XYZ file of C-alpha atoms in Angstrom:
598
model
C 39.277 -78.889 58.751
C 35.853 -78.774 57.074
C 35.894 -78.554 53.293
C 34.759 -75.161 51.994
C 31.374 -75.145 50.300
C 32.061 -72.804 47.432
C 28.402 -72.375 46.547
C 28.177 -69.927 49.438
C 31.085 -67.952 48.050
C 29.408 -67.915 44.645
C 26.227 -66.505 46.206
C 28.250 -63.666 47.741
C 29.993 -63.155 44.414
C 26.714 -62.874 42.519
C 25.491 -60.140 44.852
C 28.737 -58.203 44.464
C 28.539 -58.560 40.681
C 25.008 -57.138 40.841
C 26.181 -54.205 42.932
C 29.058 -53.658 40.498
C 26.646 -53.366 37.575
C 24.009 -51.352 39.430
C 25.166 -47.999 37.947
C 25.095 -49.573 34.487
C 21.632 -51.042 34.997
C 20.407 -47.676 36.215
C 21.772 -46.035 33.064
C 20.150 -48.682 30.878
C 16.832 -48.077 32.632
C 17.108 -44.277 32.351
C 18.131 -44.310 28.684
C 15.959 -47.188 27.556
C 16.038 -47.614 23.785
C 18.108 -44.412 23.573
C 21.139 -46.003 25.241
C 24.196 -45.287 23.056
C 26.569 -47.945 24.381
C 28.577 -46.103 27.037
C 29.569 -47.419 30.445
C 28.308 -45.770 33.625
C 31.138 -44.545 35.770
C 30.908 -44.707 39.545
C 33.861 -42.423 40.298
C 34.852 -39.261 38.423
C 38.471 -40.444 38.214
C 37.462 -43.485 36.159
C 37.603 -41.427 32.967
C 41.390 -41.194 33.229
C 41.757 -44.928 33.823
C 39.359 -45.703 30.979
C 41.253 -43.391 28.625
C 44.505 -45.191 29.368
C 42.755 -48.544 28.986
C 41.482 -47.571 25.533
C 44.990 -46.547 24.501
C 46.301 -50.000 25.446
C 43.414 -51.727 23.677
C 44.271 -49.674 20.585
C 47.838 -51.002 20.726
C 49.535 -47.836 21.900
C 52.690 -48.221 24.043
C 52.733 -48.525 27.827
C 53.965 -44.956 28.182
C 51.174 -43.067 26.479
C 49.103 -40.010 27.266
C 45.545 -40.284 25.931
C 44.792 -36.632 26.722
C 47.639 -35.112 24.689
C 48.078 -37.945 22.179
C 51.792 -38.224 22.979
C 53.233 -41.739 22.864
C 56.630 -43.052 23.814
C 58.942 -43.514 20.825
C 62.648 -43.370 19.995
C 62.271 -39.868 18.599
C 60.066 -38.679 21.455
C 60.706 -40.662 24.654
C 58.135 -40.133 27.379
C 58.707 -40.236 31.142
C 56.928 -42.665 33.419
C 53.524 -41.707 34.756
C 51.266 -43.001 37.489
C 49.550 -45.083 34.807
C 52.600 -46.528 33.058
C 54.115 -47.629 36.384
C 50.859 -49.251 37.513
C 50.485 -51.165 34.247
C 49.615 -54.695 35.437
C 45.953 -54.005 36.200
C 45.058 -52.252 32.911
C 46.895 -54.837 30.809
C 44.871 -57.551 32.564
C 41.764 -56.000 30.998
C 43.262 -54.592 27.795
C 44.887 -57.764 26.433
C 41.735 -59.934 26.353
C 39.670 -56.929 25.244
C 41.970 -56.361 22.277
C 41.950 -60.049 21.327
C 38.152 -60.242 21.544
C 37.546 -56.873 19.878
C 35.868 -55.389 22.959
C 35.708 -51.608 23.322
C 36.930 -49.760 26.394
C 33.385 -48.906 27.631
C 32.332 -52.557 27.361
C 35.544 -53.714 29.004
C 34.957 -51.328 31.907
C 31.465 -52.730 32.443
C 32.590 -56.354 32.312
C 35.602 -55.698 34.531
C 33.451 -54.217 37.274
C 31.167 -57.235 37.438
C 33.958 -59.801 37.078
C 36.275 -58.383 39.698
C 33.427 -57.671 42.087
C 32.571 -61.369 41.848
C 36.218 -62.425 42.286
C 36.694 -60.109 45.273
C 33.784 -61.805 47.034
C 35.257 -65.241 46.289
C 38.672 -64.150 47.574
C 37.232 -62.698 50.765
C 35.080 -65.800 51.284
C 38.157 -68.001 50.803
C 40.340 -66.444 53.504
C 37.499 -66.134 56.028
C 36.385 -69.702 55.394
C 39.888 -71.107 55.820
C 40.438 -69.358 59.151
C 36.960 -69.670 60.664
C 36.237 -73.088 59.138
C 32.590 -72.240 58.465
C 31.372 -71.685 54.899
C 28.080 -70.032 55.807
C 29.850 -67.640 58.151
C 32.435 -66.969 55.418
C 29.654 -65.966 53.011
C 28.221 -63.679 55.651
C 31.667 -62.245 56.387
C 32.444 -61.563 52.732
C 29.152 -59.696 52.318
C 29.725 -57.690 55.497
C 33.290 -56.727 54.538
C 32.551 -55.765 50.934
C 29.064 -54.272 51.338
C 30.182 -52.440 54.456
C 33.462 -51.147 53.068
C 32.305 -47.558 52.629
C 30.698 -47.669 56.074
C 33.958 -48.961 57.559
C 35.666 -45.912 56.052
C 33.078 -43.564 57.552
C 32.044 -42.681 53.997
C 29.314 -43.467 51.495
C 25.575 -43.397 52.098
C 25.794 -43.029 55.866
C 26.807 -39.379 55.594
C 23.623 -38.380 53.770
C 21.423 -40.644 55.897
C 22.675 -39.024 59.101
C 22.833 -35.571 57.554
C 26.540 -35.218 58.264
C 28.031 -35.466 54.786
C 27.796 -36.291 51.107
C 26.752 -39.718 49.780
C 30.044 -40.584 48.102
C 31.870 -42.751 47.116
C 30.008 -45.744 45.785
C 31.524 -49.169 46.730
C 35.120 -47.830 46.800
C 36.897 -51.089 45.919
C 34.919 -51.270 42.668
C 36.535 -48.191 41.140
C 37.855 -49.408 37.788
C 40.406 -50.505 37.067
C 42.040 -49.736 40.405
C 41.504 -50.893 43.000
C 38.933 -53.227 41.384
C 41.423 -55.431 39.512
C 44.131 -55.884 42.178
C 41.589 -56.142 44.998
C 40.884 -59.890 44.623
C 44.630 -60.445 44.233
C 45.153 -58.927 47.684
C 42.939 -61.666 49.147
C 44.857 -64.283 47.166
C 48.080 -62.867 48.603
C 47.045 -63.059 52.248
C 45.402 -66.465 51.728
C 48.549 -67.904 50.138
C 50.606 -66.728 53.109
C 48.121 -68.325 55.507
C 48.505 -71.600 53.609
C 52.293 -71.144 53.419
C 52.523 -70.933 57.198
C 50.164 -73.871 57.728
C 51.674 -76.289 55.219
C 53.946 -79.089 56.386
C 54.765 -80.323 52.885
C 57.820 -78.690 51.332
C 56.238 -78.846 47.860
C 53.099 -77.077 49.083
C 55.232 -74.435 50.748
C 56.967 -73.767 47.420
C 53.625 -73.566 45.621
C 52.012 -71.156 48.099
C 55.215 -69.149 48.365
C 55.264 -68.742 44.586
C 51.574 -67.740 44.537
C 52.298 -65.141 47.221
C 55.293 -63.824 45.262
C 53.380 -63.551 41.975
C 50.434 -61.936 43.740
C 52.636 -59.364 45.438
C 54.411 -58.587 42.169
C 51.055 -57.999 40.513
C 50.019 -55.685 43.361
C 53.264 -53.706 43.127
C 52.620 -52.881 39.475
C 48.901 -52.274 39.976
C 48.132 -49.990 42.910
C 50.422 -48.266 45.390
C 48.040 -48.230 48.337
C 47.280 -51.934 48.150
C 50.848 -53.191 47.769
C 52.141 -50.976 50.564
C 49.338 -52.257 52.796
C 50.267 -55.824 51.847
C 53.946 -55.171 52.609
C 53.108 -53.550 55.964
C 50.951 -56.542 56.852
C 53.726 -59.063 56.086
C 56.187 -57.130 58.240
C 53.645 -56.962 61.059
C 52.826 -60.669 60.739
C 56.516 -61.579 60.830
C 57.111 -59.586 64.004
C 54.076 -61.064 65.743
C 55.125 -64.536 64.655
C 58.544 -64.074 66.233
C 56.990 -62.776 69.452
C 54.199 -65.278 70.016
C 54.773 -68.416 67.935
C 57.365 -70.254 70.046
C 56.821 -73.788 68.728
C 57.656 -73.076 65.072
C 59.132 -69.601 65.342
C 62.179 -70.273 63.167
C 60.474 -72.199 60.365
C 57.701 -69.632 60.030
C 60.142 -66.761 60.095
C 62.313 -68.376 57.400
C 59.307 -68.809 55.114
C 58.246 -65.180 55.537
C 61.822 -63.926 55.294
C 62.439 -65.888 52.069
C 59.265 -64.431 50.592
C 60.367 -60.951 51.655
C 63.742 -61.342 49.971
C 62.094 -62.530 46.748
C 59.737 -59.546 46.818
C 62.700 -57.176 46.779
C 63.133 -57.919 43.054
C 59.789 -56.482 41.877
C 60.288 -53.605 44.318
C 63.669 -52.845 42.736
C 62.049 -52.755 39.286
C 59.305 -50.536 40.688
C 61.910 -48.175 42.152
C 63.622 -47.986 38.754
C 60.392 -46.995 37.029
C 59.596 -44.523 39.783
C 62.999 -42.896 39.356
C 62.102 -42.258 35.691
C 58.805 -40.560 36.539
C 57.732 -37.194 35.196
C 58.294 -34.256 37.539
C 54.632 -33.312 37.164
C 53.716 -36.589 38.863
C 54.947 -35.219 42.193
C 52.578 -32.249 41.900
C 49.659 -34.639 41.470
C 50.591 -37.055 44.271
C 50.767 -34.408 47.043
C 53.531 -35.941 49.143
C 53.592 -34.218 52.529
C 56.510 -34.117 54.945
C 55.206 -34.633 58.484
C 55.793 -36.697 61.611
C 52.339 -36.022 63.016
C 50.426 -39.150 64.116
C 47.050 -39.879 62.529
C 44.893 -41.862 64.975
C 41.372 -40.613 64.325
C 40.185 -42.358 61.193
C 37.237 -44.723 61.160
C 39.173 -47.852 60.073
C 41.467 -47.304 63.040
C 38.505 -47.243 65.402
C 37.555 -50.684 64.095
C 41.142 -51.862 64.553
C 41.208 -50.604 68.145
C 37.952 -52.467 68.797
C 39.414 -55.717 67.424
C 42.600 -55.344 69.459
C 40.489 -54.701 72.570
C 38.355 -57.772 71.823
C 41.434 -59.950 71.416
C 42.978 -58.463 74.533
C 39.911 -59.356 76.579
C 39.970 -62.821 75.084
C 43.612 -63.208 76.032
C 43.103 -61.978 79.597
C 40.178 -64.334 80.135
C 42.110 -67.115 78.397
C 39.323 -67.587 75.917
C 41.996 -67.364 73.232
C 45.743 -67.890 73.041
C 48.086 -65.532 71.255
C 50.164 -68.552 70.306
C 47.402 -69.575 67.903
C 48.131 -68.979 64.206
C 44.594 -67.678 63.774
C 44.882 -65.108 66.555
C 48.267 -63.923 65.274
C 46.772 -63.608 61.811
C 43.780 -61.567 63.001
C 45.922 -59.349 65.218
C 48.273 -58.618 62.313
C 45.317 -57.570 60.136
C 43.954 -55.346 62.901
C 47.289 -53.578 63.342
C 47.810 -52.816 59.642
C 45.407 -49.841 59.317
C 47.015 -48.211 62.360
C 50.462 -48.759 60.821
C 49.702 -47.390 57.346
C 48.026 -44.295 58.767
C 50.956 -43.610 61.071
C 54.063 -44.765 59.203
C 54.918 -41.087 58.678
C 55.777 -40.832 62.379
C 58.948 -42.727 61.409
C 59.364 -42.017 57.683
C 58.339 -38.365 57.839
C 56.310 -38.671 54.623
C 52.557 -38.961 54.119
C 50.949 -39.608 50.739
C 47.208 -38.952 50.533
C 46.142 -41.203 53.450
C 42.508 -40.813 52.415
C 43.233 -43.528 49.831
C 44.164 -45.961 52.601
C 40.978 -44.994 54.414
C 38.663 -45.532 51.450
C 40.283 -48.141 49.199
C 42.037 -50.693 51.429
C 42.519 -49.890 55.136
C 38.783 -49.921 55.742
C 38.427 -53.376 54.183
C 41.379 -54.802 56.118
C 39.929 -53.439 59.367
C 36.508 -54.883 58.547
C 38.108 -58.232 57.645
C 39.944 -58.352 60.969
C 36.697 -57.640 62.818
C 34.756 -60.304 60.929
C 37.430 -62.967 61.435
C 37.826 -62.038 65.116
C 34.092 -62.467 65.633
C 34.272 -65.711 63.679
C 36.856 -67.154 66.055
C 34.462 -66.624 68.972
C 31.410 -67.523 66.897
C 32.051 -71.259 66.878
C 32.541 -71.421 70.638
C 29.421 -69.406 71.422
C 27.139 -71.222 68.958
C 28.672 -74.694 69.291
C 25.458 -76.222 70.678
C 23.146 -73.875 68.789
C 23.958 -74.701 65.169
C 20.488 -73.978 63.819
C 20.370 -70.615 65.588
C 23.884 -69.794 64.366
C 22.931 -70.575 60.766
C 19.771 -68.475 61.034
C 21.732 -65.576 62.492
C 24.323 -65.836 59.714
C 21.594 -65.711 57.083
C 19.919 -62.718 58.739
C 23.219 -60.813 58.897
C 23.956 -61.747 55.274
C 20.593 -60.385 54.171
C 21.181 -57.239 56.232
C 24.515 -56.739 54.473
C 22.840 -57.209 51.091
C 20.120 -54.691 51.988
C 22.800 -52.234 53.062
C 24.540 -52.840 49.743
C 21.411 -51.711 47.921
C 21.178 -48.695 50.252
C 24.743 -47.754 49.298
C 23.843 -48.133 45.637
C 20.706 -46.031 45.934
C 22.370 -43.097 47.645
C 25.815 -43.053 46.064
C 25.024 -43.900 42.431
C 22.470 -41.133 41.982
C 25.221 -38.562 42.571
C 26.529 -39.331 39.066
C 23.256 -40.191 37.310
C 23.012 -36.990 35.290
C 26.694 -37.043 34.366
C 26.368 -40.618 33.098
C 23.368 -39.716 30.946
C 25.249 -36.757 29.434
C 28.248 -38.979 28.748
C 26.095 -41.604 27.063
C 24.319 -38.962 24.989
C 27.761 -37.902 23.762
C 28.459 -41.272 22.130
C 27.087 -40.267 18.668
C 29.682 -37.474 18.665
C 32.395 -39.997 19.573
C 31.391 -42.215 16.650
C 31.457 -39.235 14.295
C 34.920 -38.230 15.536
C 36.158 -41.769 14.913
C 34.763 -41.673 11.382
C 36.468 -38.351 10.638
C 39.876 -39.786 11.544
C 39.355 -43.244 10.017
C 41.946 -42.662 7.312
C 44.494 -40.917 9.501
C 47.483 -43.144 10.405
C 48.000 -41.024 13.532
C 44.544 -39.926 14.701
C 45.885 -39.113 18.184
C 47.626 -36.030 16.738
C 44.334 -34.260 16.009
C 43.205 -31.982 18.834
C 39.669 -31.255 20.015
C 38.691 -27.998 21.696
C 35.607 -28.934 23.684
C 33.572 -26.524 25.776
C 31.880 -29.318 27.703
C 33.915 -30.474 30.708
C 32.285 -33.894 30.761
C 32.864 -34.387 27.046
C 36.532 -33.353 27.105
C 37.198 -35.513 30.178
C 35.501 -38.527 28.622
C 36.606 -38.107 25.017
C 39.881 -40.141 25.148
C 37.839 -43.210 26.196
C 35.597 -43.125 23.145
C 37.379 -41.107 20.428
C 40.950 -41.246 19.035
C 41.772 -37.524 19.132
C 43.540 -35.747 21.975
C 41.982 -32.771 23.750
C 43.190 -29.217 24.300
C 42.317 -29.332 27.975
C 40.620 -31.630 30.467
C 40.514 -31.549 34.230
C 42.244 -34.962 34.305
C 44.958 -34.251 31.732
C 47.646 -33.340 34.282
C 47.579 -36.785 35.919
C 49.457 -38.084 32.868
C 53.056 -37.369 31.929
C 52.606 -35.905 28.445
C 52.701 -32.329 29.726
C 54.837 -30.534 32.244
C 52.958 -28.695 34.970
C 53.604 -25.378 33.217
C 52.365 -26.722 29.882
C 49.242 -28.027 31.576
C 48.530 -24.597 33.065
C 49.100 -22.888 29.731
C 46.625 -25.236 28.080
C 44.060 -24.149 30.636
C 44.945 -20.548 29.851
C 44.295 -21.299 26.170
C 41.041 -22.994 27.023
C 39.862 -19.817 28.787
C 41.336 -17.440 26.217
C 39.582 -19.075 23.275
C 36.274 -18.594 25.137
C 37.009 -14.871 25.533
C 37.186 -15.184 29.329
C 39.400 -12.460 30.755
C 41.479 -12.072 33.892
C 38.551 -10.602 35.851
C 36.533 -13.743 35.189
C 39.398 -15.903 36.435
C 39.895 -13.781 39.543
C 36.224 -14.098 40.444
C 36.288 -17.858 39.964
C 39.380 -18.327 42.112
C 38.025 -16.120 44.897
C 34.824 -18.169 44.850
C 36.893 -21.357 45.193
C 35.875 -22.750 41.818
C 36.938 -26.407 41.877
C 37.985 -26.668 38.224
C 40.062 -23.480 38.165
C 41.795 -24.344 41.429
C 42.886 -27.851 40.424
C 43.943 -26.644 36.968
C 46.191 -23.874 38.247
C 47.169 -24.954 41.758
C 46.709 -28.726 41.801
C 44.345 -31.102 43.550
C 45.695 -30.377 47.014
C 44.481 -26.770 47.353
C 40.720 -27.102 47.067
C 40.250 -29.497 49.990
C 42.112 -30.966 52.960
C 40.725 -34.383 52.066
C 43.784 -35.290 49.991
C 46.400 -33.471 52.026
C 46.444 -32.595 55.717
C 48.552 -29.555 54.895
C 46.129 -28.164 52.348
C 45.478 -24.464 52.810
C 43.148 -22.020 51.068
C 44.491 -19.826 48.313
C 45.773 -16.489 49.540
C 44.767 -13.249 47.879
C 48.395 -12.797 46.831
C 48.469 -16.191 45.112
C 45.235 -15.396 43.283
C 46.469 -11.978 42.192
C 49.777 -13.363 40.927
C 48.035 -16.096 38.951
C 45.557 -13.628 37.471
C 48.437 -11.398 36.374
C 50.170 -14.342 34.702
C 47.004 -15.111 32.794
C 46.601 -11.452 31.825
C 50.129 -11.393 30.381
C 49.409 -14.656 28.567
C 46.362 -13.326 26.743
C 47.984 -9.949 25.997
C 50.996 -11.612 24.377
C 49.232 -14.515 22.667
C 50.774 -15.302 19.248
C 50.094 -17.466 16.231
C 52.892 -19.759 17.354
C 51.007 -20.362 20.590
C 47.785 -20.930 18.658
C 49.501 -23.825 16.923
C 50.646 -25.448 20.181
C 48.625 -27.504 19.819
C 46.993 -26.935 16.452
C 43.249 -27.416 16.838
C 41.321 -29.651 14.453
C 37.823 -29.704 15.916
C 35.545 -27.548 18.029
C 32.818 -29.163 20.133
C 30.038 -27.092 21.726
C 26.875 -28.258 23.505
C 24.200 -27.497 20.927
C 22.198 -25.215 23.216
C 25.232 -23.029 24.020
C 26.109 -19.795 22.229
C 29.574 -18.866 23.544
C 31.661 -15.864 22.586
C 34.517 -17.337 20.522
C 35.948 -14.071 19.254
C 39.483 -14.952 20.357
C 39.352 -18.374 18.762
C 38.213 -16.855 15.481
C 41.251 -14.557 15.416
C 43.375 -17.612 14.709
C 41.037 -20.264 13.312
C 38.357 -20.598 10.679
C 35.505 -22.986 11.361
C 33.169 -24.611 8.881
C 29.381 -24.502 8.985
C 29.376 -27.306 11.526
C 26.987 -30.175 12.085
C 24.723 -31.234 14.924
C 25.657 -34.633 16.316
C 23.492 -35.727 19.216
C 23.638 -33.108 21.979
C 26.659 -31.313 20.478
C 27.637 -29.094 17.577
C 30.829 -30.213 15.844
C 33.013 -27.888 13.755
C 36.163 -28.501 11.765
C 38.857 -25.913 12.417
C 41.584 -24.594 10.134
C 44.418 -22.324 11.223
C 44.402 -18.925 9.491
């Protein structure tokens, strides 16, 4: 076996780190000397992850809700949430950030670059070990990671072809998931490859332990990655038993022992999941179905790889007894399995996340490695040509990476500038609560959706309402809806306004009152449009809410601050029935008022 030349992996890593910081560099360029210190997000859901990250950096407990300010305590125990269960990834960033005194925005920026670099190294490592060609491994890592959105049938290609929207940007770089556990996934599959190859008992123990620790980390980091990893191990074990006659028992025992060990973190995971908030089920959109799902782009790649291997087997160009072929075949089968496990289990959980965040990369990896296994045979006597071709493909992948950046980052350019321009307000809000031992108890009523969504990342106070607040466990689903009612009521928006918005399929109103699964079939195959009856019933509930609004409701929660974009002049007649506001001050692009209950 040729020794890996890690300089090629480092080159791939540098390019991925550049792509990871592209949104940030674009913000720096746009803001120039006016940059206020914020991070550029590349996915709208990052605000929720960043808010939770800030809470951990601030020393708040694992079970916290940055949007409502509610923390777990003996007097007020909190249920588990999606974030508190998947705690390993955020703690990986939060602990060093807290020690070094790094803010959440800075930590988000650094994490993107670091884990983009590590993902490239991890991908280079597994490809290089199997293909035994460092230059090809660099090329493969760039193809897999730069082409991830393309392998999902998403990203820039939609806008280029005029068939869709240029989104998302480099999916695996969404922070902190799947960005943080993503390199660990490559470590996991690489350690199993080395476990099956090793003859030394000591090395088997070492690689088995690395695989176990890696899997444990994945379990407590991101559901879609650890379930993909588990499905792959099961698939690999079955294929090993079928094809690997010479060391069938020894390989099976190694994989079986690892599987038994992995039951322990899964048991702990199940315990935490059993303690979850009921509202978590509304967010996750679990669907009961046995319908197969065979028409997703990663599956097309998998079918192509299986066909390629089948042709190779028929022509005897390859042997299915080979460890390498078994490994590639197992990777190719995994996307098909995760998209169709509901045929057996009867339950499907937002398969779009498999398509965008992991299944696409596994399919692309299987294709690259499959090509790599034929590559050496085809180019055996044409080494110079093979190297030139590898370099050309690498450069093509890099160019495509910049194309992805150009098209997908600009979607959020304006939002990132608004968020950065809101940083002076965040600093002022921190100053106002500097002497408060519990600053999370103060509540902000913000009329800017971007500001209220982003506020928990940069300011200590909680918010009355945000479009991401219901992904945490601090509020029940009913409480979350009533906060949205309050948010509308204080702006003097009546039931007719709400009815018009719902009939026009307003995204914010729909997710706030009916959940994320009703505005689009992207997250749930059983999504259906709102009926006129559903809209009318919801409008009537809101009408009753505003007609019967009391002082007791005005204090749940009690508002401390009002934030309005400085060029807005909203009707706040209902708010002023219950609260007095001071003269206010202009802070950056916002007007900030202190509120006092009447």
